[in-house]
Short mmCIF file of C-alpha atoms in Angstrom, two decimals:
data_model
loop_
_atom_site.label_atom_id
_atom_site.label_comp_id
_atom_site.label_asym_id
_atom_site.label_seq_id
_atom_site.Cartn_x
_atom_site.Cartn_y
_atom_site.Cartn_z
CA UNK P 1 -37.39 9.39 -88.75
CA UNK P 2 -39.08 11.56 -90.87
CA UNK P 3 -38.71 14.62 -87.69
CA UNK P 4 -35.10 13.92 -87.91
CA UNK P 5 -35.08 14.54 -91.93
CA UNK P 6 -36.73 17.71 -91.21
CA UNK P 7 -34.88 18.69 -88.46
CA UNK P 8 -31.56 18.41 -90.76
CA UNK P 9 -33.12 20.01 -93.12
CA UNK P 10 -34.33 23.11 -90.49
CA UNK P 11 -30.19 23.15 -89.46
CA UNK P 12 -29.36 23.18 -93.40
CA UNK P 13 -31.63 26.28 -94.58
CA UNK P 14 -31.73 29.26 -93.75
CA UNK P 15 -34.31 30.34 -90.86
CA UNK P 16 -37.68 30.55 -91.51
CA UNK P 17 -39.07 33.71 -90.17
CA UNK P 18 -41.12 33.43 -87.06
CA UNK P 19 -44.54 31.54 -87.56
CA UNK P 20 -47.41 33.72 -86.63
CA UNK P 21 -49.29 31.89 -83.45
CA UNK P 22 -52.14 31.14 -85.60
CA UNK P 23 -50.38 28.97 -87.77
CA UNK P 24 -48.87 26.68 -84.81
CA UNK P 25 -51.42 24.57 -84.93
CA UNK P 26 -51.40 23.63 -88.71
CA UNK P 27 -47.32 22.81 -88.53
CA UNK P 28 -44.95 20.01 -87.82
CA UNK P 29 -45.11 19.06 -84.22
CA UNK P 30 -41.55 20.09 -84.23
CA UNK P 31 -41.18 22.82 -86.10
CA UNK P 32 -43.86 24.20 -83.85
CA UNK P 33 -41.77 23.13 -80.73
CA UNK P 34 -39.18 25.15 -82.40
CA UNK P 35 -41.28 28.23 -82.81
CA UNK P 36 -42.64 28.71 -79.18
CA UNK P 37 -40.74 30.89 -77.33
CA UNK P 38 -38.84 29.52 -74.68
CA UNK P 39 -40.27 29.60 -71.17
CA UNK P 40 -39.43 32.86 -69.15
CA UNK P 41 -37.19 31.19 -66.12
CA UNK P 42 -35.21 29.63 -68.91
CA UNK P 43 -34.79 33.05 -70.35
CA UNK P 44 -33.33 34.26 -67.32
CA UNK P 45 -31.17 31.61 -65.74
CA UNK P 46 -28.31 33.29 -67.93
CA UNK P 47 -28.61 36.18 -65.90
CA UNK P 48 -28.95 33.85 -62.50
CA UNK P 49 -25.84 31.95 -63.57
CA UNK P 50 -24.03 35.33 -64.08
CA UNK P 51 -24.92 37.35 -61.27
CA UNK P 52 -24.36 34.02 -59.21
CA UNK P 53 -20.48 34.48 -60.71
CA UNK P 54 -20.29 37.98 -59.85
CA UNK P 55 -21.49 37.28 -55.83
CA UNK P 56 -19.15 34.26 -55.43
CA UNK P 57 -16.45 36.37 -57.00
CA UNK P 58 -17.34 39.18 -54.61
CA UNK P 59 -17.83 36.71 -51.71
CA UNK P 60 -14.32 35.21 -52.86
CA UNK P 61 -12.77 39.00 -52.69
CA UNK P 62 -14.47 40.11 -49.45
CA UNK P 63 -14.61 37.24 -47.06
CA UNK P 64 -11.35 36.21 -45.10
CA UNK P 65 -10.31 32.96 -43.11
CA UNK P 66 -8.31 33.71 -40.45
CA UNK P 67 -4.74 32.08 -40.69
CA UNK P 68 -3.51 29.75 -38.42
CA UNK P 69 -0.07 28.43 -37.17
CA UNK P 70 -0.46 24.88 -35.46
CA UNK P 71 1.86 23.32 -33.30
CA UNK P 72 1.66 20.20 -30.86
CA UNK P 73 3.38 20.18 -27.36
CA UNK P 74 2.33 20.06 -23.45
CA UNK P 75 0.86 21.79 -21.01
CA UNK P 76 3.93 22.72 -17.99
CA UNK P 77 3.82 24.66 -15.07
CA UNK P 78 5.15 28.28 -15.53
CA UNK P 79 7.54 27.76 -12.49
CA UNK P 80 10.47 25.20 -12.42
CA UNK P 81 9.15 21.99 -10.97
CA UNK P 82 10.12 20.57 -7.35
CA UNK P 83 12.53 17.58 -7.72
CA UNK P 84 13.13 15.61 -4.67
CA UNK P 85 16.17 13.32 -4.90
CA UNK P 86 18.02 11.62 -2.30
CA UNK P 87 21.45 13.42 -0.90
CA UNK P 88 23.55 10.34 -0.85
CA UNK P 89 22.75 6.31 -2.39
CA UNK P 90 20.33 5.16 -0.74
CA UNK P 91 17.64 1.90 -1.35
CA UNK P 92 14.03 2.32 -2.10
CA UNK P 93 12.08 0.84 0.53
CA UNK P 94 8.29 2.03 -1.15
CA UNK P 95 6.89 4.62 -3.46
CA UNK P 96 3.20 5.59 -2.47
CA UNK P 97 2.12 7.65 -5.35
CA UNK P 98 2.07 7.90 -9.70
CA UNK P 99 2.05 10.40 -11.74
CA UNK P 100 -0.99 12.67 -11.99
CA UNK P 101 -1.99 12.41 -8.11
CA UNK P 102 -2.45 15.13 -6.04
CA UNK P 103 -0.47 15.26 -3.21
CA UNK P 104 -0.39 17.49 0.44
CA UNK P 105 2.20 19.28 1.92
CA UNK P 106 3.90 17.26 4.03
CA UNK P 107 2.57 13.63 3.13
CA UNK P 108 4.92 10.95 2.42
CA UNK P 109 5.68 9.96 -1.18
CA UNK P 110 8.23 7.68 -0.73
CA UNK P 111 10.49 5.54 2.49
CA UNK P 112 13.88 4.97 1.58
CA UNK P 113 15.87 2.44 3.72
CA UNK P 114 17.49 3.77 6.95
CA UNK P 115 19.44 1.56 7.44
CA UNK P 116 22.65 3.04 6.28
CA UNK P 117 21.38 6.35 7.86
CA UNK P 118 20.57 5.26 11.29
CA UNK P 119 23.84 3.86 11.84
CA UNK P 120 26.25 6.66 10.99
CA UNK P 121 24.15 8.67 13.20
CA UNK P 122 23.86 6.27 15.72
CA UNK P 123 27.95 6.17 15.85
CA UNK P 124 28.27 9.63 15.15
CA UNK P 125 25.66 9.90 18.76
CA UNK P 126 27.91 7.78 20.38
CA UNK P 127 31.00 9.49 19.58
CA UNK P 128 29.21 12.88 20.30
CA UNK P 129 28.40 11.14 24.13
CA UNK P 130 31.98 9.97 24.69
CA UNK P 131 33.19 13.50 23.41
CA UNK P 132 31.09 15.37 25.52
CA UNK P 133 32.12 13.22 28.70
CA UNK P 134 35.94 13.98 27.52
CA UNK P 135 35.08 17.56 27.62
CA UNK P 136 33.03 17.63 30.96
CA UNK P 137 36.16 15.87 32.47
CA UNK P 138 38.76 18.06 30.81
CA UNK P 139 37.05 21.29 31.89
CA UNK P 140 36.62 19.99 35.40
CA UNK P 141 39.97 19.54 35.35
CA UNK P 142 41.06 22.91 34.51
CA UNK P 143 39.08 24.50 37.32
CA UNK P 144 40.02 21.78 39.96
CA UNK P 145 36.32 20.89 39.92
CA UNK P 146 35.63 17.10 40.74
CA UNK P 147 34.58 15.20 37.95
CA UNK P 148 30.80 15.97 36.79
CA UNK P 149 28.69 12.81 37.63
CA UNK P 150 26.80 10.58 34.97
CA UNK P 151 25.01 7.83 34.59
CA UNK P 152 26.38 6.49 31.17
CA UNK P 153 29.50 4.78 30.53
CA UNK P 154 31.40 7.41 29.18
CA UNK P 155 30.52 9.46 31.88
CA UNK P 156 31.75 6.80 34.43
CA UNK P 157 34.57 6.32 32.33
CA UNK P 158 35.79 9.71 32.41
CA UNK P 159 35.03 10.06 36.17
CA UNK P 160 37.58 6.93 36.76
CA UNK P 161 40.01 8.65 34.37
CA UNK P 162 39.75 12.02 35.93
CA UNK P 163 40.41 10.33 39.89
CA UNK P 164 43.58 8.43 38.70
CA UNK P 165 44.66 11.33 37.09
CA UNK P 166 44.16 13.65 40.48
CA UNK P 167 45.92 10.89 42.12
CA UNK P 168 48.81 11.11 39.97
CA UNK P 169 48.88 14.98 40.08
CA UNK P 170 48.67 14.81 43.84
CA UNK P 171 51.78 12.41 44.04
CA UNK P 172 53.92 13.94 41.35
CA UNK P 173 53.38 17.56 43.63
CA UNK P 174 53.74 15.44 47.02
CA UNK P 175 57.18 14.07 46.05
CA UNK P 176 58.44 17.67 44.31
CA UNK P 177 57.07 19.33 48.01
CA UNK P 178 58.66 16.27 49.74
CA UNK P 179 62.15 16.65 47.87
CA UNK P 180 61.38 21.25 48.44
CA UNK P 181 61.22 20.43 52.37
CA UNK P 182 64.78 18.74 52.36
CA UNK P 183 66.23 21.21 50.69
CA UNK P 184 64.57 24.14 52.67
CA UNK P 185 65.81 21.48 55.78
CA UNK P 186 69.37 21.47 54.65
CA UNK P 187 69.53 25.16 53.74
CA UNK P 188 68.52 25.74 57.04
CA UNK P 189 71.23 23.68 58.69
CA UNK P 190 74.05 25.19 56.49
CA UNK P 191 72.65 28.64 57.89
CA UNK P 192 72.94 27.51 61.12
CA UNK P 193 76.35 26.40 60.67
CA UNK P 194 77.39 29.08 58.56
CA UNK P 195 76.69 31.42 62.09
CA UNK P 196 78.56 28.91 64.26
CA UNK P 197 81.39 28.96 61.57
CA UNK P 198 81.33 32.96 62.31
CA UNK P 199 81.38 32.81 65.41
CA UNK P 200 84.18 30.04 65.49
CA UNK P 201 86.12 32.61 63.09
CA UNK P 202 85.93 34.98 65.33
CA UNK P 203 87.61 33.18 68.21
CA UNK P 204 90.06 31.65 65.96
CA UNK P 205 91.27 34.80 64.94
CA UNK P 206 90.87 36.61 68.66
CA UNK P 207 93.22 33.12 69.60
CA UNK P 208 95.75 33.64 66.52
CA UNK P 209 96.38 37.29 67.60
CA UNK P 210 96.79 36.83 70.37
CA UNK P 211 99.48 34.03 70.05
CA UNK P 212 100.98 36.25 67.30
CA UNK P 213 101.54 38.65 70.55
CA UNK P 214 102.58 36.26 72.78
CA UNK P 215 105.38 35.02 70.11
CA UNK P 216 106.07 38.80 70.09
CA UNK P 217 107.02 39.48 73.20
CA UNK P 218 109.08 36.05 73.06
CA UNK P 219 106.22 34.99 75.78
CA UNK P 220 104.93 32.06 73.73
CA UNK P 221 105.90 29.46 71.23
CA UNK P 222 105.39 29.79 67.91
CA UNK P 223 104.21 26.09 67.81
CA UNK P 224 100.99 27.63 69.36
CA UNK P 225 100.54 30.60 66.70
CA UNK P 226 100.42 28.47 64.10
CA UNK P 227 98.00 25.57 65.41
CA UNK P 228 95.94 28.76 66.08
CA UNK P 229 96.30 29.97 62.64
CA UNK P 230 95.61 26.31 61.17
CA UNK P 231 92.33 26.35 62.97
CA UNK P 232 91.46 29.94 61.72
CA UNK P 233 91.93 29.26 58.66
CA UNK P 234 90.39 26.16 58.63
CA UNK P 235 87.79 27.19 60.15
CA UNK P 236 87.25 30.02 56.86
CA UNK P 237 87.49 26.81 55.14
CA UNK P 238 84.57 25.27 56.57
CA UNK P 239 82.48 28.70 56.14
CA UNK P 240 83.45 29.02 52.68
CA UNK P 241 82.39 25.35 51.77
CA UNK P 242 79.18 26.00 53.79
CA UNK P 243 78.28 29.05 51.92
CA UNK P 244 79.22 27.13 48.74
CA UNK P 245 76.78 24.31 49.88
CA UNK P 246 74.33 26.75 50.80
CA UNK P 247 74.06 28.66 47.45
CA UNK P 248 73.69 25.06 45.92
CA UNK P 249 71.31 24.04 48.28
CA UNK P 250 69.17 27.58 47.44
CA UNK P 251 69.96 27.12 43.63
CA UNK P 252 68.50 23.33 43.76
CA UNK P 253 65.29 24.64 46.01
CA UNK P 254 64.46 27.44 43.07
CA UNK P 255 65.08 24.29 40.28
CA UNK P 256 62.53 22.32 42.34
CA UNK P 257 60.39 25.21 42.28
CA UNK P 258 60.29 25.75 39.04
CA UNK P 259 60.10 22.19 38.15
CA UNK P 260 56.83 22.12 40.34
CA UNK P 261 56.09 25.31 38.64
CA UNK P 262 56.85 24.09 35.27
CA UNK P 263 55.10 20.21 36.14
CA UNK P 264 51.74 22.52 36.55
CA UNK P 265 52.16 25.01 33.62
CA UNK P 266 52.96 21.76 31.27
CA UNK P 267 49.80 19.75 33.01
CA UNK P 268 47.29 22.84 32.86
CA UNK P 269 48.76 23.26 29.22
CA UNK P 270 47.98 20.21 27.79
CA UNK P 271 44.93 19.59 29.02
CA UNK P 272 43.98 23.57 27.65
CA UNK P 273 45.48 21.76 24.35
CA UNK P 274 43.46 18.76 24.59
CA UNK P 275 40.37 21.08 25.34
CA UNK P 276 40.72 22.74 22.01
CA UNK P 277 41.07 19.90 20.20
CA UNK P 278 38.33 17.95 22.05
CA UNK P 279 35.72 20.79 21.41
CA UNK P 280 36.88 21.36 17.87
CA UNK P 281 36.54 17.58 17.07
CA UNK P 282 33.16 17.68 19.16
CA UNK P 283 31.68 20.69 16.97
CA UNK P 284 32.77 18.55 13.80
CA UNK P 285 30.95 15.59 15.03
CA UNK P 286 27.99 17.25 15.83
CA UNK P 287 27.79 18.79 12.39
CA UNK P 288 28.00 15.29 11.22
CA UNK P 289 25.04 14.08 13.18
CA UNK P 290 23.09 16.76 12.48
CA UNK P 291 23.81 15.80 9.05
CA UNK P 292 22.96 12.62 9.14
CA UNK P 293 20.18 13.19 11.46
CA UNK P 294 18.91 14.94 8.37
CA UNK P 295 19.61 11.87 6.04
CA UNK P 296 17.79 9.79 8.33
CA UNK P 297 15.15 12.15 8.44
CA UNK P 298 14.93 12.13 4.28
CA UNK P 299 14.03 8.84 4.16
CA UNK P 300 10.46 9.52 4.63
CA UNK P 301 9.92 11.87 1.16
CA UNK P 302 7.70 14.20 1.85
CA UNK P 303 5.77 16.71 -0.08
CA UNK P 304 7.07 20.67 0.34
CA UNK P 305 4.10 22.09 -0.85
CA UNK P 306 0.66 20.73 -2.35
CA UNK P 307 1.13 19.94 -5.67
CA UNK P 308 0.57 17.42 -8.47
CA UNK P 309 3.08 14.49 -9.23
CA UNK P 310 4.54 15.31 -12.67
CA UNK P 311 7.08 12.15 -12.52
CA UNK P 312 8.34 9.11 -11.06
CA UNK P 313 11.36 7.28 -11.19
CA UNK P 314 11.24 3.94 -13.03
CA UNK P 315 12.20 2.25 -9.75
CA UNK P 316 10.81 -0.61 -8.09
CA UNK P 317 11.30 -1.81 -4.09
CA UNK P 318 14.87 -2.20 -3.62
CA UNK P 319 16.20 -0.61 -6.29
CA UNK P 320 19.25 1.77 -5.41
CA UNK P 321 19.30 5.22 -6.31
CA UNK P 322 22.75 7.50 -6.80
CA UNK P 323 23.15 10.40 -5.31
CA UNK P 324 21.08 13.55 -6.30
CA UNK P 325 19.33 10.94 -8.79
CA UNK P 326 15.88 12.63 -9.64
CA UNK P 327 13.29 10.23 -7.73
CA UNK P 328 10.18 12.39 -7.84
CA UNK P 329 8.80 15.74 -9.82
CA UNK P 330 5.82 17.67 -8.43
CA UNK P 331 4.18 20.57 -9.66
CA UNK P 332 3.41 23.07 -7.35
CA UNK P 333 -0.20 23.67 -7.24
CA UNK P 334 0.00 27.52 -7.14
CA UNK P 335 2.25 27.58 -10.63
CA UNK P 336 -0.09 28.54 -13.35
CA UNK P 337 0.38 26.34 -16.24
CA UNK P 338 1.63 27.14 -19.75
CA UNK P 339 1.66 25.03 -22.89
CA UNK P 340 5.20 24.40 -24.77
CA UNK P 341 4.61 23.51 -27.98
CA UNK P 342 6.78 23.25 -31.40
CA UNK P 343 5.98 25.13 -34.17
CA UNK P 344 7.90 24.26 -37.64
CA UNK P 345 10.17 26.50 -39.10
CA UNK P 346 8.76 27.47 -42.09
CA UNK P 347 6.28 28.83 -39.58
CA UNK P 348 7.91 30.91 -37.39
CA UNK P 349 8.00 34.08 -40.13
CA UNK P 350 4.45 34.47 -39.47
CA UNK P 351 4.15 34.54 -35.45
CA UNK P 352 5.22 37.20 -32.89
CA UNK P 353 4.67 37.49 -29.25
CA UNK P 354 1.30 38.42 -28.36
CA UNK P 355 -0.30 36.57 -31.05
CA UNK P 356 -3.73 35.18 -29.88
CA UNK P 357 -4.03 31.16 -29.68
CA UNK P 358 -6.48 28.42 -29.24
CA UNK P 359 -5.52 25.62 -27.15
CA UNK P 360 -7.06 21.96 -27.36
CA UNK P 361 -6.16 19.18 -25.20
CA UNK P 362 -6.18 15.86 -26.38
CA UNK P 363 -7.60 14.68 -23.11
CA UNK P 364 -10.77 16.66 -23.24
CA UNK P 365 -12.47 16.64 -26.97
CA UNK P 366 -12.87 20.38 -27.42
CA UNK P 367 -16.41 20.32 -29.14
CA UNK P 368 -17.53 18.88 -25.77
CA UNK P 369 -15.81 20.60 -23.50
CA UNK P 370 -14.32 23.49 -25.34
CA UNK P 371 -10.74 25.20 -25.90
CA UNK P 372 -8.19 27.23 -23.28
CA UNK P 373 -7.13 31.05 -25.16
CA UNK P 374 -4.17 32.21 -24.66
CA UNK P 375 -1.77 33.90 -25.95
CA UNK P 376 1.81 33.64 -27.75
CA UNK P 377 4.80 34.55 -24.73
CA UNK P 378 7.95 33.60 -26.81
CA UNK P 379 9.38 31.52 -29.72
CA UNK P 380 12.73 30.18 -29.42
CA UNK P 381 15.11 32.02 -31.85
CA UNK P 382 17.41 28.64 -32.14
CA UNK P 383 15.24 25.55 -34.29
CA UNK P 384 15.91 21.45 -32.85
CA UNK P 385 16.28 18.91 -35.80
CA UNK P 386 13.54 16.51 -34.67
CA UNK P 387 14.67 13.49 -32.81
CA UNK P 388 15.02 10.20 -34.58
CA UNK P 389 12.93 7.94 -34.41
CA UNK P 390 9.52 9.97 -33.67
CA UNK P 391 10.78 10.97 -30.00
CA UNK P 392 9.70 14.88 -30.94
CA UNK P 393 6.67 16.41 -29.12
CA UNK P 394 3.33 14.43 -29.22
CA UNK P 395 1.27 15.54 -32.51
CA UNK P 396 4.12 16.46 -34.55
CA UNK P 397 5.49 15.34 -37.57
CA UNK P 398 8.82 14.85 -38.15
CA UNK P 399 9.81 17.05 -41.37
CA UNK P 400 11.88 19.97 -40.49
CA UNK P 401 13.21 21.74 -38.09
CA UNK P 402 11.67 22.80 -34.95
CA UNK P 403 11.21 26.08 -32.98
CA UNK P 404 9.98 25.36 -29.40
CA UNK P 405 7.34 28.12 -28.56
CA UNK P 406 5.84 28.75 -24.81
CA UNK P 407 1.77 29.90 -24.98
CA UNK P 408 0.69 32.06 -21.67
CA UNK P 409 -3.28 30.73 -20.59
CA UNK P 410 -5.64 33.10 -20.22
CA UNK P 411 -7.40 30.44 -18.41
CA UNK P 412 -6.94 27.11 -17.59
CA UNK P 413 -11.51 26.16 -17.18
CA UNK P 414 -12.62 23.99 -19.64
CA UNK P 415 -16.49 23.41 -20.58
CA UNK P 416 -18.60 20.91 -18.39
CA UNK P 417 -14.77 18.86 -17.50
CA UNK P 418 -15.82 15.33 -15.52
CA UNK P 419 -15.86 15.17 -12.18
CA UNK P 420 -12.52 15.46 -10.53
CA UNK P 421 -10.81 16.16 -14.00
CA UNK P 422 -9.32 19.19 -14.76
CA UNK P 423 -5.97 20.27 -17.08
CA UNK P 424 -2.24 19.54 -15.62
CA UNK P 425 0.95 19.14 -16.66
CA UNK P 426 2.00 17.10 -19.31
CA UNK P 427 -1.05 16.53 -20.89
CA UNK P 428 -0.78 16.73 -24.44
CA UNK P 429 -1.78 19.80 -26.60
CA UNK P 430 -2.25 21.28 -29.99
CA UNK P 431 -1.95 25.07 -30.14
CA UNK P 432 -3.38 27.15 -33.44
CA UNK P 433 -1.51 30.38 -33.44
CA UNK P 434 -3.85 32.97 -35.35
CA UNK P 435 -1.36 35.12 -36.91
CA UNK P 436 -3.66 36.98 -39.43
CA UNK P 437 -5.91 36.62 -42.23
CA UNK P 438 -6.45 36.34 -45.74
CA UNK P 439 -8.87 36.15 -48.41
CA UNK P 440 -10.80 33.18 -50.20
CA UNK P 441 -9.64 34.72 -53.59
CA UNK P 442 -6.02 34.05 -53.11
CA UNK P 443 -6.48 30.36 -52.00
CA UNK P 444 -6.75 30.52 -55.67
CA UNK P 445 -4.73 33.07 -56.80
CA UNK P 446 -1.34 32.06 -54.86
CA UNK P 447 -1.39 28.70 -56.61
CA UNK P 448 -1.49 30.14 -60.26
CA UNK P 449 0.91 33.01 -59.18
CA UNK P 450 3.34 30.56 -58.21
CA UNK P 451 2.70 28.54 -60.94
CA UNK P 452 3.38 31.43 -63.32
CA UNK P 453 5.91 32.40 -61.74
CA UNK P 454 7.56 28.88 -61.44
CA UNK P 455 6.99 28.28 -64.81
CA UNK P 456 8.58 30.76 -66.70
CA UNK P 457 11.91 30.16 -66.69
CA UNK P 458 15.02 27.19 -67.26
CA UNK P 459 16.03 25.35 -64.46
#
């Protein structure tokens, strides 16, 4: 008690002048604490704290962070990926693989049914058999060839067809030669009567003069010229109706001709019609089977290339798929991959192409098995609202609007990966875009410069 009176009292007067050391002893315990000097780190921890000020503020000014633009997204192949989708609706029979496995080129990935397949082609076969037999006959045909021989039953079909139809060409020409060989028989009768008729003329008319001289000289009766003169001139008659039948006779022969003529022509032109048509119809059909040999073929999918399966259509056994309906997505395994990630708005100021990055992928913990570098390819100039309901790209907040950004690999090798891991597509990523730097001092300077700045004036 009696320390604290003196102490107040110490505080309340003036200061003593300094006590000489030999006179320590002989004072208050604490007016003596109060005279020693103060031990010499104490003296200079002013200076410590001071100089410790002036290095953090140096530190502060000096030393820069590097700044960093972060944006989640994917890794994706830098090559558009390999969809395989059926041509037409067809049923899924199997699917043999998921997404992530690594498939061969030319191994089967999925059977569709074929049953729809097989049977157009195996009609469109048939009607490319029975075409070709039509064709084999009609050519024959055309070159008076017998018919060709086959085993099938179109063949022997066509072969049947192709004798009746001889036959009935062979009749049809036997009855226009029959009907020819009567004519050329009358014709030549009426030429053989047309020279007796001449030669009957001629006597007739030797008779009538020489009754007309006779009933001259008043020798004979004119009774007898003129039954002389009847049968002259009957006898022209008979010529004259004989030539007459004659030309008719020749006119009908050249009709018969030509209607034999014409029979042919028409025969050998419809059947050079029907060839036409029959080879035109037979090159459309076998476009069609070769078609849909090709649809039957696609119902074993198949692998194009080696490659990894990116996707798979949410389809189970017997499900039916519509036409050029995406079924599988592969990768091909020579595409290098890329990551496409979204970087905020507010962020896209800061980046340009060629930037450096830092890629980590979510499926490999990067202080185990390290980061991929790369480097910033492009940023889209047009930003995407984020979709509702937290359907934007893996990582990313939903907050603003988005600019969708594509990040070239240096290299895709990763630190001690396991065993038969390595990066592919659609893993998720997180990219951090360094796009400069800046000092320590303005982490704290920004804030009150803003503030300031902020501050001073009415909103």
């Amino acid at each position: 008690m009696s320390g604290r009176r003196s102490l107040a009292r110490r505080r309340a007067s003036p200061p003593t002048p300094r006590l000489a050391p030999e006179a320590l002893p002989f004072q208050d315990p604490l007016e003596a604490l109060i005279a020693e000097p103060p031990p010499p780190f104490l003296r200079g921890l002013y200076w410590l704290v001071a100089a410790l000020f002036v290095a953090l503020l140096a530190v502060a000014t000096l030393a820069e962070v590097d700044v960093v633009v972060t944006g989640a997204g994917r890794l994706a192949p830098d090559a558009p990926p390999i969809v395989l989708q059926p041509m037409e609706r067809a049923v899924i029979r199997e699917i043999r693989v998921r997404p992530g496995d690594v498939v061969r080129r030319g191994q089967v990935l999925a059977v569709l049914d074929p049953a729809f397949a097989e049977a157009d082609r195996a009609a469109l076969a048939a009607q490319r058999r029975a075409l070709a037999s039509l064709l084999a006959r009609l050519e024959a045909e055309l070159a008076d060839l017998p018919a060709p021989p086959g085993e099938d039953r179109d063949s022997a079909l066509q072969a049947g067809l192709h004798a009746r139809r001889q036959a009935f060409l062979a009749a049809r020409l036997r009855a226009l030669e029959e009907e020819m060989r009567g004519q050329q028989a009358a014709i030549l009768t009426l030429e053989e009567a047309e020279a007796a008729s001449a030669e009957q003329i001629a006597i007739a008319r030797d008779v009538e003069a020489l009754r007309a001289r006779l009933l001259e000289g008043q020798i004979g009766s004119r009774l007898h010229y003129l039954e002389a003169r009847a049968r002259r001139i009957a006898a022209e008659q008979q010529r004259d109706q004989d030539r007459g039948r004659l030309r008719e006779l020749r006119h009908a022969l050249e009709q018969k001709r030509a209607e034999r003529q014409g029979f042919l022509d028409d025969w050998r032109r419809q059947v050079i019609e029907e060839v036409a048509r029959v080879r035109g119809e037979l090159s459309r059909v076998e476009e069609s089977l070769a078609k849909a040999t090709r649809l039957a073929e696609l119902t074993l999918v198949t692998a194009p290339e080696d490659g990894t399966v990116l996707e798979v259509a949410r389809r189970s056994a017997g499900s039916v798929l519509r036409e050029a309906e995406p079924l599988i997505s592969l990768v091909p395994a020579a595409a290098p991959l890329i990551a496409e990630v979204a970087l905020r708005s507010a962020d896209i100021g800061q980046v340009r192409a060629g930037d450096p990055a830092v890629i980590k992928v979510d499926a490999f913990p990067f202080q185990r098995h390290g980061t991929l570098a790369g480097r910033l390819r492009a940023v889209a100039q047009e930003s995407q609202a984020p979709r509702p309901g937290g359907e934007g790209e893996p990582g990313q907040a939903a907050g603003g609007p988005l600019h969708r950004a594509q990040v070239e690999l240096d290299a895709t090798g990763l630190r001690h990966p396991p065993e038969g891991a390595r990066p592919i597509a659609g893993m998720t990523v997180t990219a951090e875009i360094r796009v400069g730097s800046r000092s320590v001092l303005s982490y704290f300077l920004f804030p009150l410069i803003r503030g300031v700045q902020e501050s001073l004036r009415e909103p």
